[in-house]
Amino acid sequence: MNIKSVSAATGLPAKTIRYYEDVGLVQPKRESNGYRVFSENDMHKLAFLARARSLGFAIEDCRSLLALYDDQDRASGDVKTIALEHLQEIDRKLAELTAMRDTLAVLVRSCAGDNRPDCPILADLSQGKTGH
């Protein structure tokens, strides 16, 4: 199967597929003319990667998850550890975004938004504090 077919089947752009090859996540065979030939296993791995990346897993996490997927003697606890660490990172980011949203909402509510030059949003931004 060529890269165009694999791209259509997995929904991944060809550029992403080439990147995954460059970083060693898939290793398609090469024909004598240099064209990539993807196996069913390669396509399955690419679909796996597409799903993992859609859940926000980092490339190195994807590498670990693929290795665990291929390891029939794996412990599901190892998989869960990776997923739990990622979930905790998502929760941390959500908390950070919620705090940012809450701060910005207060600033927006405090601004009259009229023709006067006084603006609490600009006053707050000029203080240079990040709240972290």
PDB file of C-alpha atoms in Angstrom:
ATOM      1  CA  MET A   1       0.000   0.000   0.000  1.00  0.00           C
ATOM      2  CA  ASN A   2       1.407   3.420  -0.879  1.00  0.00           C
ATOM      3  CA  ILE A   3       1.450   6.516   1.315  1.00  0.00           C
ATOM      4  CA  LYS A   4      -1.562   8.060  -0.427  1.00  0.00           C
ATOM      5  CA  SER A   5      -3.696   4.986   0.275  1.00  0.00           C
ATOM      6  CA  VAL A   6      -2.517   4.787   3.885  1.00  0.00           C
ATOM      7  CA  SER A   7      -3.225   8.498   4.312  1.00  0.00           C
ATOM      8  CA  ALA A   8      -6.776   8.033   3.028  1.00  0.00           C
ATOM      9  CA  ALA A   9      -7.345   4.964   5.202  1.00  0.00           C
ATOM     10  CA  THR A  10      -6.011   6.478   8.437  1.00  0.00           C
ATOM     11  CA  GLY A  11      -6.951  10.120   7.948  1.00  0.00           C
ATOM     12  CA  LEU A  12      -3.346  11.123   8.574  1.00  0.00           C
ATOM     13  CA  PRO A  13      -1.664  13.583   6.212  1.00  0.00           C
ATOM     14  CA  ALA A  14       1.254  12.147   4.242  1.00  0.00           C
ATOM     15  CA  LYS A  15       3.542  14.655   5.966  1.00  0.00           C
ATOM     16  CA  THR A  16       2.576  13.222   9.371  1.00  0.00           C
ATOM     17  CA  ILE A  17       3.130   9.673   8.147  1.00  0.00           C
ATOM     18  CA  ARG A  18       6.602  10.636   6.901  1.00  0.00           C
ATOM     19  CA  TYR A  19       7.307  12.277  10.271  1.00  0.00           C
ATOM     20  CA  TYR A  20       6.269   9.119  12.125  1.00  0.00           C
ATOM     21  CA  GLU A  21       8.677   7.220   9.884  1.00  0.00           C
ATOM     22  CA  ASP A  22      11.461   9.752  10.542  1.00  0.00           C
ATOM     23  CA  VAL A  23      11.085   9.356  14.320  1.00  0.00           C
ATOM     24  CA  GLY A  24      10.973   5.551  14.045  1.00  0.00           C
ATOM     25  CA  LEU A  25       7.347   4.881  14.949  1.00  0.00           C
ATOM     26  CA  VAL A  26       6.745   3.020  11.687  1.00  0.00           C
ATOM     27  CA  GLN A  27       9.257   1.449   9.305  1.00  0.00           C
ATOM     28  CA  PRO A  28       7.647   0.800   5.935  1.00  0.00           C
ATOM     29  CA  LYS A  29       9.594  -1.209   3.392  1.00  0.00           C
ATOM     30  CA  ARG A  30      11.013   0.574   0.355  1.00  0.00           C
ATOM     31  CA  GLU A  31      10.678  -0.517  -3.238  1.00  0.00           C
ATOM     32  CA  SER A  32      13.710  -0.379  -5.512  1.00  0.00           C
ATOM     33  CA  ASN A  33      12.523   3.031  -6.743  1.00  0.00           C
ATOM     34  CA  GLY A  34      12.513   4.321  -3.143  1.00  0.00           C
ATOM     35  CA  TYR A  35       8.725   4.448  -2.745  1.00  0.00           C
ATOM     36  CA  ARG A  36       7.346   3.430   0.623  1.00  0.00           C
ATOM     37  CA  VAL A  37       5.292   0.251   0.808  1.00  0.00           C
ATOM     38  CA  PHE A  38       3.111   0.044   3.898  1.00  0.00           C
ATOM     39  CA  SER A  39       1.951  -3.267   5.297  1.00  0.00           C
ATOM     40  CA  GLU A  40      -1.335  -3.898   7.090  1.00  0.00           C
ATOM     41  CA  ASN A  41       0.645  -3.795  10.336  1.00  0.00           C
ATOM     42  CA  ASP A  42       2.062  -0.370   9.421  1.00  0.00           C
ATOM     43  CA  MET A  43      -1.438   0.883   8.666  1.00  0.00           C
ATOM     44  CA  HIS A  44      -2.699  -0.492  11.974  1.00  0.00           C
ATOM     45  CA  LYS A  45       0.140   1.256  13.835  1.00  0.00           C
ATOM     46  CA  LEU A  46      -0.635   4.528  12.057  1.00  0.00           C
ATOM     47  CA  ALA A  47      -4.317   4.263  12.996  1.00  0.00           C
ATOM     48  CA  PHE A  48      -3.227   3.531  16.578  1.00  0.00           C
ATOM     49  CA  LEU A  49      -0.979   6.609  16.520  1.00  0.00           C
ATOM     50  CA  ALA A  50      -3.746   8.780  15.067  1.00  0.00           C
ATOM     51  CA  ARG A  51      -6.068   7.783  17.911  1.00  0.00           C
ATOM     52  CA  ALA A  52      -3.403   8.196  20.595  1.00  0.00           C
ATOM     53  CA  ARG A  53      -2.420  11.621  19.264  1.00  0.00           C
ATOM     54  CA  SER A  54      -6.101  12.656  19.100  1.00  0.00           C
ATOM     55  CA  LEU A  55      -6.179  11.948  22.843  1.00  0.00           C
ATOM     56  CA  GLY A  56      -3.171  14.208  23.273  1.00  0.00           C
ATOM     57  CA  PHE A  57      -0.478  11.634  23.987  1.00  0.00           C
ATOM     58  CA  ALA A  58       3.035  12.912  23.313  1.00  0.00           C
ATOM     59  CA  ILE A  59       5.202  11.186  20.713  1.00  0.00           C
ATOM     60  CA  GLU A  60       7.307   9.460  23.375  1.00  0.00           C
ATOM     61  CA  ASP A  61       4.161   8.235  25.129  1.00  0.00           C
ATOM     62  CA  CYS A  62       2.967   6.904  21.764  1.00  0.00           C
ATOM     63  CA  ARG A  63       6.296   5.110  21.354  1.00  0.00           C
ATOM     64  CA  SER A  64       5.875   3.506  24.780  1.00  0.00           C
ATOM     65  CA  LEU A  65       2.241   2.600  24.133  1.00  0.00           C
ATOM     66  CA  LEU A  66       3.120   1.004  20.784  1.00  0.00           C
ATOM     67  CA  ALA A  67       5.888  -1.011  22.441  1.00  0.00           C
ATOM     68  CA  LEU A  68       3.460  -2.171  25.105  1.00  0.00           C
ATOM     69  CA  TYR A  69       0.846  -2.990  22.474  1.00  0.00           C
ATOM     70  CA  ASP A  70       3.381  -5.173  20.656  1.00  0.00           C
ATOM     71  CA  ASP A  71       4.504  -6.858  23.899  1.00  0.00           C
ATOM     72  CA  GLN A  72       2.202  -9.799  24.568  1.00  0.00           C
ATOM     73  CA  ASP A  73       3.738 -10.160  28.046  1.00  0.00           C
ATOM     74  CA  ARG A  74       2.968  -6.548  28.968  1.00  0.00           C
ATOM     75  CA  ALA A  75       1.412  -5.601  32.262  1.00  0.00           C
ATOM     76  CA  SER A  76      -1.744  -3.548  31.857  1.00  0.00           C
ATOM     77  CA  GLY A  77      -0.507  -1.557  34.843  1.00  0.00           C
ATOM     78  CA  ASP A  78       2.285  -0.155  32.668  1.00  0.00           C
ATOM     79  CA  VAL A  79      -0.274   1.066  30.146  1.00  0.00           C
ATOM     80  CA  LYS A  80      -2.444   2.497  32.888  1.00  0.00           C
ATOM     81  CA  THR A  81       0.525   4.368  34.366  1.00  0.00           C
ATOM     82  CA  ILE A  82       1.153   6.158  31.069  1.00  0.00           C
ATOM     83  CA  ALA A  83      -2.535   6.962  30.637  1.00  0.00           C
ATOM     84  CA  LEU A  84      -2.894   8.133  34.245  1.00  0.00           C
ATOM     85  CA  GLU A  85       0.109  10.449  33.958  1.00  0.00           C
ATOM     86  CA  HIS A  86      -1.402  11.915  30.798  1.00  0.00           C
ATOM     87  CA  LEU A  87      -4.797  12.306  32.484  1.00  0.00           C
ATOM     88  CA  GLN A  88      -3.155  14.144  35.380  1.00  0.00           C
ATOM     89  CA  GLU A  89      -1.426  16.481  32.909  1.00  0.00           C
ATOM     90  CA  ILE A  90      -4.764  17.168  31.209  1.00  0.00           C
ATOM     91  CA  ASP A  91      -6.347  17.907  34.607  1.00  0.00           C
ATOM     92  CA  ARG A  92      -3.478  20.285  35.421  1.00  0.00           C
ATOM     93  CA  LYS A  93      -3.921  22.100  32.119  1.00  0.00           C
ATOM     94  CA  LEU A  94      -7.688  22.288  32.632  1.00  0.00           C
ATOM     95  CA  ALA A  95      -7.193  23.831  36.067  1.00  0.00           C
ATOM     96  CA  GLU A  96      -4.752  26.341  34.579  1.00  0.00           C
ATOM     97  CA  LEU A  97      -7.167  27.206  31.768  1.00  0.00           C
ATOM     98  CA  THR A  98     -10.064  27.537  34.211  1.00  0.00           C
ATOM     99  CA  ALA A  99      -8.052  29.947  36.367  1.00  0.00           C
ATOM    100  CA  MET A 100      -7.100  31.961  33.271  1.00  0.00           C
ATOM    101  CA  ARG A 101     -10.719  32.052  32.150  1.00  0.00           C
ATOM    102  CA  ASP A 102     -11.964  33.121  35.578  1.00  0.00           C
ATOM    103  CA  THR A 103      -9.408  35.947  35.768  1.00  0.00           C
ATOM    104  CA  LEU A 104     -10.208  37.144  32.273  1.00  0.00           C
ATOM    105  CA  ALA A 105     -13.963  36.969  32.938  1.00  0.00           C
ATOM    106  CA  VAL A 106     -13.543  39.235  35.987  1.00  0.00           C
ATOM    107  CA  LEU A 107     -11.504  41.697  33.933  1.00  0.00           C
ATOM    108  CA  VAL A 108     -14.030  41.725  31.077  1.00  0.00           C
ATOM    109  CA  ARG A 109     -16.915  42.281  33.503  1.00  0.00           C
ATOM    110  CA  SER A 110     -15.035  45.149  35.144  1.00  0.00           C
ATOM    111  CA  CYS A 111     -14.455  46.990  31.863  1.00  0.00           C
ATOM    112  CA  ALA A 112     -17.231  49.366  30.826  1.00  0.00           C
ATOM    113  CA  GLY A 113     -16.343  48.937  27.175  1.00  0.00           C
ATOM    114  CA  ASP A 114     -17.390  52.483  26.363  1.00  0.00           C
ATOM    115  CA  ASN A 115     -15.638  55.540  24.902  1.00  0.00           C
ATOM    116  CA  ARG A 116     -13.745  56.398  28.093  1.00  0.00           C
ATOM    117  CA  PRO A 117     -10.003  55.668  28.157  1.00  0.00           C
ATOM    118  CA  ASP A 118     -10.077  53.939  31.576  1.00  0.00           C
ATOM    119  CA  CYS A 119      -9.787  50.192  31.092  1.00  0.00           C
ATOM    120  CA  PRO A 120      -9.289  47.716  33.959  1.00  0.00           C
ATOM    121  CA  ILE A 121      -8.079  45.092  31.479  1.00  0.00           C
ATOM    122  CA  LEU A 122      -5.159  47.242  30.352  1.00  0.00           C
ATOM    123  CA  ALA A 123      -4.483  48.326  33.946  1.00  0.00           C
ATOM    124  CA  ASP A 124      -4.223  44.696  35.021  1.00  0.00           C
ATOM    125  CA  LEU A 125      -2.043  43.705  32.053  1.00  0.00           C
ATOM    126  CA  SER A 126       0.315  46.592  32.760  1.00  0.00           C
ATOM    127  CA  GLN A 127       0.965  45.283  36.279  1.00  0.00           C
ATOM    128  CA  GLY A 128       2.855  42.366  34.730  1.00  0.00           C
ATOM    129  CA  LYS A 129       1.717  39.793  37.278  1.00  0.00           C
ATOM    130  CA  THR A 130       0.960  36.310  35.990  1.00  0.00           C
ATOM    131  CA  GLY A 131      -0.919  34.838  38.914  1.00  0.00           C
ATOM    132  CA  HIS A 132       1.187  31.645  38.788  1.00  0.00           C
TER     133      HIS A 132
END
